[in-house]
Amino acid sequence: MRRVAYETVLRACGFASLAIFCVMIGLSFLPRESFQAGGFLSLLMTLVLVLKAHEARTKDHRRTEMWLYLAKENRPPQASAQRTISMLMRETYLMFARWTAMISIVMWAIALLFSFIGL
């Protein structure tokens, strides 16, 4: 179940990262602005992941993408499914939020470096 949760959040973050990358490539002629945009959009993705982690506590487990991808024989018993899936999704969202926050910090630092050297 942990692998399925990881894969579903990874796919969503991959698509968001692709969009961020496209924006940064569009601004590649202005390196500082490109990394500022990347840092801002990565921070926005971090906030969305934190909100999704908060929402995971109360979201109906049967309406999650993870539940749809679990084979019927791998699904937890109905009595504990809500608690188990909520906990797994919350952990996974927060793990990815930490990663994207670090990426955002790195992008802002690179933008600051470009600002110091005048690009």
JSON list of C-alpha atoms in Angstrom, two decimals:
[
{"chain": "A", "resi": 1, "resn": "MET", "atom": "CA", "xyz": [0.00, 0.00, 0.00]},
{"chain": "A", "resi": 2, "resn": "ARG", "atom": "CA", "xyz": [2.87, 2.35, 0.77]},
{"chain": "A", "resi": 3, "resn": "ARG", "atom": "CA", "xyz": [4.29, 1.80, -2.73]},
{"chain": "A", "resi": 4, "resn": "VAL", "atom": "CA", "xyz": [0.94, 2.61, -4.35]},
{"chain": "A", "resi": 5, "resn": "ALA", "atom": "CA", "xyz": [0.59, 5.78, -2.26]},
{"chain": "A", "resi": 6, "resn": "TYR", "atom": "CA", "xyz": [4.12, 6.80, -3.22]},
{"chain": "A", "resi": 7, "resn": "GLU", "atom": "CA", "xyz": [3.46, 6.17, -6.92]},
{"chain": "A", "resi": 8, "resn": "THR", "atom": "CA", "xyz": [0.21, 8.14, -7.01]},
{"chain": "A", "resi": 9, "resn": "VAL", "atom": "CA", "xyz": [1.71, 11.20, -5.32]},
{"chain": "A", "resi": 10, "resn": "LEU", "atom": "CA", "xyz": [4.90, 10.87, -7.38]},
{"chain": "A", "resi": 11, "resn": "ARG", "atom": "CA", "xyz": [2.91, 10.93, -10.61]},
{"chain": "A", "resi": 12, "resn": "ALA", "atom": "CA", "xyz": [1.00, 14.06, -9.57]},
{"chain": "A", "resi": 13, "resn": "CYS", "atom": "CA", "xyz": [4.21, 15.78, -8.50]},
{"chain": "A", "resi": 14, "resn": "GLY", "atom": "CA", "xyz": [5.86, 14.73, -11.74]},
{"chain": "A", "resi": 15, "resn": "PHE", "atom": "CA", "xyz": [3.20, 16.49, -13.79]},
{"chain": "A", "resi": 16, "resn": "ALA", "atom": "CA", "xyz": [3.45, 19.60, -11.61]},
{"chain": "A", "resi": 17, "resn": "SER", "atom": "CA", "xyz": [7.24, 19.53, -11.94]},
{"chain": "A", "resi": 18, "resn": "LEU", "atom": "CA", "xyz": [6.92, 19.28, -15.71]},
{"chain": "A", "resi": 19, "resn": "ALA", "atom": "CA", "xyz": [4.75, 22.41, -15.71]},
{"chain": "A", "resi": 20, "resn": "ILE", "atom": "CA", "xyz": [7.28, 24.23, -13.50]},
{"chain": "A", "resi": 21, "resn": "PHE", "atom": "CA", "xyz": [10.11, 23.12, -15.77]},
{"chain": "A", "resi": 22, "resn": "CYS", "atom": "CA", "xyz": [8.24, 24.44, -18.84]},
{"chain": "A", "resi": 23, "resn": "VAL", "atom": "CA", "xyz": [7.77, 27.85, -17.17]},
{"chain": "A", "resi": 24, "resn": "MET", "atom": "CA", "xyz": [11.45, 27.93, -16.27]},
{"chain": "A", "resi": 25, "resn": "ILE", "atom": "CA", "xyz": [12.48, 27.01, -19.81]},
{"chain": "A", "resi": 26, "resn": "GLY", "atom": "CA", "xyz": [10.20, 29.77, -21.10]},
{"chain": "A", "resi": 27, "resn": "LEU", "atom": "CA", "xyz": [12.09, 32.23, -18.91]},
{"chain": "A", "resi": 28, "resn": "SER", "atom": "CA", "xyz": [15.53, 30.75, -19.59]},
{"chain": "A", "resi": 29, "resn": "PHE", "atom": "CA", "xyz": [16.71, 33.96, -21.27]},
{"chain": "A", "resi": 30, "resn": "LEU", "atom": "CA", "xyz": [16.36, 35.60, -17.82]},
{"chain": "A", "resi": 31, "resn": "PRO", "atom": "CA", "xyz": [18.08, 33.18, -15.44]},
{"chain": "A", "resi": 32, "resn": "ARG", "atom": "CA", "xyz": [17.28, 34.99, -12.19]},
{"chain": "A", "resi": 33, "resn": "GLU", "atom": "CA", "xyz": [13.59, 35.32, -13.05]},
{"chain": "A", "resi": 34, "resn": "SER", "atom": "CA", "xyz": [13.52, 31.71, -14.22]},
{"chain": "A", "resi": 35, "resn": "PHE", "atom": "CA", "xyz": [14.76, 30.42, -10.87]},
{"chain": "A", "resi": 36, "resn": "GLN", "atom": "CA", "xyz": [12.53, 32.86, -8.98]},
{"chain": "A", "resi": 37, "resn": "ALA", "atom": "CA", "xyz": [9.52, 31.51, -10.86]},
{"chain": "A", "resi": 38, "resn": "GLY", "atom": "CA", "xyz": [10.69, 27.94, -10.24]},
{"chain": "A", "resi": 39, "resn": "GLY", "atom": "CA", "xyz": [11.16, 28.66, -6.54]},
{"chain": "A", "resi": 40, "resn": "PHE", "atom": "CA", "xyz": [7.76, 30.31, -6.26]},
{"chain": "A", "resi": 41, "resn": "LEU", "atom": "CA", "xyz": [5.95, 27.55, -8.13]},
{"chain": "A", "resi": 42, "resn": "SER", "atom": "CA", "xyz": [7.76, 24.86, -6.13]},
{"chain": "A", "resi": 43, "resn": "LEU", "atom": "CA", "xyz": [6.72, 26.63, -2.95]},
{"chain": "A", "resi": 44, "resn": "LEU", "atom": "CA", "xyz": [3.15, 26.71, -4.26]},
{"chain": "A", "resi": 45, "resn": "MET", "atom": "CA", "xyz": [3.36, 22.96, -4.92]},
{"chain": "A", "resi": 46, "resn": "THR", "atom": "CA", "xyz": [4.62, 22.49, -1.35]},
{"chain": "A", "resi": 47, "resn": "LEU", "atom": "CA", "xyz": [1.60, 24.36, 0.00]},
{"chain": "A", "resi": 48, "resn": "VAL", "atom": "CA", "xyz": [-0.77, 22.27, -2.12]},
{"chain": "A", "resi": 49, "resn": "LEU", "atom": "CA", "xyz": [0.85, 19.08, -0.80]},
{"chain": "A", "resi": 50, "resn": "VAL", "atom": "CA", "xyz": [0.50, 20.29, 2.78]},
{"chain": "A", "resi": 51, "resn": "LEU", "atom": "CA", "xyz": [-3.18, 21.06, 2.15]},
{"chain": "A", "resi": 52, "resn": "LYS", "atom": "CA", "xyz": [-3.65, 17.62, 0.60]},
{"chain": "A", "resi": 53, "resn": "ALA", "atom": "CA", "xyz": [-2.00, 16.07, 3.68]},
{"chain": "A", "resi": 54, "resn": "HIS", "atom": "CA", "xyz": [-4.43, 17.95, 5.89]},
{"chain": "A", "resi": 55, "resn": "GLU", "atom": "CA", "xyz": [-7.36, 16.89, 3.70]},
{"chain": "A", "resi": 56, "resn": "ALA", "atom": "CA", "xyz": [-6.23, 13.24, 3.71]},
{"chain": "A", "resi": 57, "resn": "ARG", "atom": "CA", "xyz": [-7.32, 12.85, 7.34]},
{"chain": "A", "resi": 58, "resn": "THR", "atom": "CA", "xyz": [-10.99, 13.29, 6.47]},
{"chain": "A", "resi": 59, "resn": "LYS", "atom": "CA", "xyz": [-11.22, 12.30, 2.80]},
{"chain": "A", "resi": 60, "resn": "ASP", "atom": "CA", "xyz": [-13.26, 9.17, 2.13]},
{"chain": "A", "resi": 61, "resn": "HIS", "atom": "CA", "xyz": [-10.71, 6.44, 1.43]},
{"chain": "A", "resi": 62, "resn": "ARG", "atom": "CA", "xyz": [-12.90, 4.94, -1.32]},
{"chain": "A", "resi": 63, "resn": "ARG", "atom": "CA", "xyz": [-12.58, 8.18, -3.30]},
{"chain": "A", "resi": 64, "resn": "THR", "atom": "CA", "xyz": [-8.79, 8.18, -3.41]},
{"chain": "A", "resi": 65, "resn": "GLU", "atom": "CA", "xyz": [-6.68, 7.25, -6.38]},
{"chain": "A", "resi": 66, "resn": "MET", "atom": "CA", "xyz": [-4.74, 4.89, -4.14]},
{"chain": "A", "resi": 67, "resn": "TRP", "atom": "CA", "xyz": [-7.86, 2.86, -3.34]},
{"chain": "A", "resi": 68, "resn": "LEU", "atom": "CA", "xyz": [-8.60, 2.46, -7.05]},
{"chain": "A", "resi": 69, "resn": "TYR", "atom": "CA", "xyz": [-5.10, 1.15, -7.77]},
{"chain": "A", "resi": 70, "resn": "LEU", "atom": "CA", "xyz": [-5.07, -1.36, -4.91]},
{"chain": "A", "resi": 71, "resn": "ALA", "atom": "CA", "xyz": [-6.00, -4.87, -5.98]},
{"chain": "A", "resi": 72, "resn": "LYS", "atom": "CA", "xyz": [-9.08, -6.09, -4.14]},
{"chain": "A", "resi": 73, "resn": "GLU", "atom": "CA", "xyz": [-7.09, -8.74, -2.27]},
{"chain": "A", "resi": 74, "resn": "ASN", "atom": "CA", "xyz": [-4.56, -6.09, -1.10]},
{"chain": "A", "resi": 75, "resn": "ARG", "atom": "CA", "xyz": [-7.14, -3.69, 0.31]},
{"chain": "A", "resi": 76, "resn": "PRO", "atom": "CA", "xyz": [-7.30, -3.43, 4.09]},
{"chain": "A", "resi": 77, "resn": "PRO", "atom": "CA", "xyz": [-10.47, -4.53, 5.92]},
{"chain": "A", "resi": 78, "resn": "GLN", "atom": "CA", "xyz": [-13.24, -1.96, 5.79]},
{"chain": "A", "resi": 79, "resn": "ALA", "atom": "CA", "xyz": [-13.05, -1.42, 9.57]},
{"chain": "A", "resi": 80, "resn": "SER", "atom": "CA", "xyz": [-9.47, -0.09, 9.44]},
{"chain": "A", "resi": 81, "resn": "ALA", "atom": "CA", "xyz": [-9.24, 1.09, 5.81]},
{"chain": "A", "resi": 82, "resn": "GLN", "atom": "CA", "xyz": [-10.08, 4.74, 6.47]},
{"chain": "A", "resi": 83, "resn": "ARG", "atom": "CA", "xyz": [-7.50, 5.12, 9.23]},
{"chain": "A", "resi": 84, "resn": "THR", "atom": "CA", "xyz": [-4.78, 3.19, 7.38]},
{"chain": "A", "resi": 85, "resn": "ILE", "atom": "CA", "xyz": [-5.16, 4.92, 4.03]},
{"chain": "A", "resi": 86, "resn": "SER", "atom": "CA", "xyz": [-5.53, 8.36, 5.62]},
{"chain": "A", "resi": 87, "resn": "MET", "atom": "CA", "xyz": [-2.31, 7.85, 7.57]},
{"chain": "A", "resi": 88, "resn": "LEU", "atom": "CA", "xyz": [-0.38, 6.55, 4.54]},
{"chain": "A", "resi": 89, "resn": "MET", "atom": "CA", "xyz": [-1.54, 9.33, 2.24]},
{"chain": "A", "resi": 90, "resn": "ARG", "atom": "CA", "xyz": [-0.81, 11.99, 4.87]},
{"chain": "A", "resi": 91, "resn": "GLU", "atom": "CA", "xyz": [2.73, 10.66, 5.40]},
{"chain": "A", "resi": 92, "resn": "THR", "atom": "CA", "xyz": [3.34, 10.48, 1.67]},
{"chain": "A", "resi": 93, "resn": "TYR", "atom": "CA", "xyz": [2.04, 13.99, 0.97]},
{"chain": "A", "resi": 94, "resn": "LEU", "atom": "CA", "xyz": [4.19, 15.42, 3.76]},
{"chain": "A", "resi": 95, "resn": "MET", "atom": "CA", "xyz": [7.29, 13.57, 2.54]},
{"chain": "A", "resi": 96, "resn": "PHE", "atom": "CA", "xyz": [6.86, 15.06, -0.94]},
{"chain": "A", "resi": 97, "resn": "ALA", "atom": "CA", "xyz": [6.10, 18.47, 0.59]},
{"chain": "A", "resi": 98, "resn": "ARG", "atom": "CA", "xyz": [9.46, 18.35, 2.41]},
{"chain": "A", "resi": 99, "resn": "TRP", "atom": "CA", "xyz": [11.24, 17.46, -0.83]},
{"chain": "A", "resi": 100, "resn": "THR", "atom": "CA", "xyz": [9.58, 20.22, -2.83]},
{"chain": "A", "resi": 101, "resn": "ALA", "atom": "CA", "xyz": [10.30, 22.73, -0.05]},
{"chain": "A", "resi": 102, "resn": "MET", "atom": "CA", "xyz": [13.99, 21.85, -0.27]},
{"chain": "A", "resi": 103, "resn": "ILE", "atom": "CA", "xyz": [13.89, 22.21, -4.07]},
{"chain": "A", "resi": 104, "resn": "SER", "atom": "CA", "xyz": [12.22, 25.59, -3.65]},
{"chain": "A", "resi": 105, "resn": "ILE", "atom": "CA", "xyz": [14.92, 26.74, -1.24]},
{"chain": "A", "resi": 106, "resn": "VAL", "atom": "CA", "xyz": [17.63, 25.67, -3.69]},
{"chain": "A", "resi": 107, "resn": "MET", "atom": "CA", "xyz": [15.94, 27.53, -6.55]},
{"chain": "A", "resi": 108, "resn": "TRP", "atom": "CA", "xyz": [15.59, 30.69, -4.47]},
{"chain": "A", "resi": 109, "resn": "ALA", "atom": "CA", "xyz": [19.27, 30.41, -3.48]},
{"chain": "A", "resi": 110, "resn": "ILE", "atom": "CA", "xyz": [20.29, 30.09, -7.14]},
{"chain": "A", "resi": 111, "resn": "ALA", "atom": "CA", "xyz": [18.13, 33.12, -7.99]},
{"chain": "A", "resi": 112, "resn": "LEU", "atom": "CA", "xyz": [19.85, 35.04, -5.19]},
{"chain": "A", "resi": 113, "resn": "LEU", "atom": "CA", "xyz": [23.25, 33.99, -6.53]},
{"chain": "A", "resi": 114, "resn": "PHE", "atom": "CA", "xyz": [22.29, 35.22, -10.02]},
{"chain": "A", "resi": 115, "resn": "SER", "atom": "CA", "xyz": [21.15, 38.47, -8.43]},
{"chain": "A", "resi": 116, "resn": "PHE", "atom": "CA", "xyz": [24.55, 38.94, -6.79]},
{"chain": "A", "resi": 117, "resn": "ILE", "atom": "CA", "xyz": [26.46, 38.32, -10.01]},
{"chain": "A", "resi": 118, "resn": "GLY", "atom": "CA", "xyz": [24.15, 40.57, -12.01]},
{"chain": "A", "resi": 119, "resn": "LEU", "atom": "CA", "xyz": [22.31, 38.16, -14.31]}
]
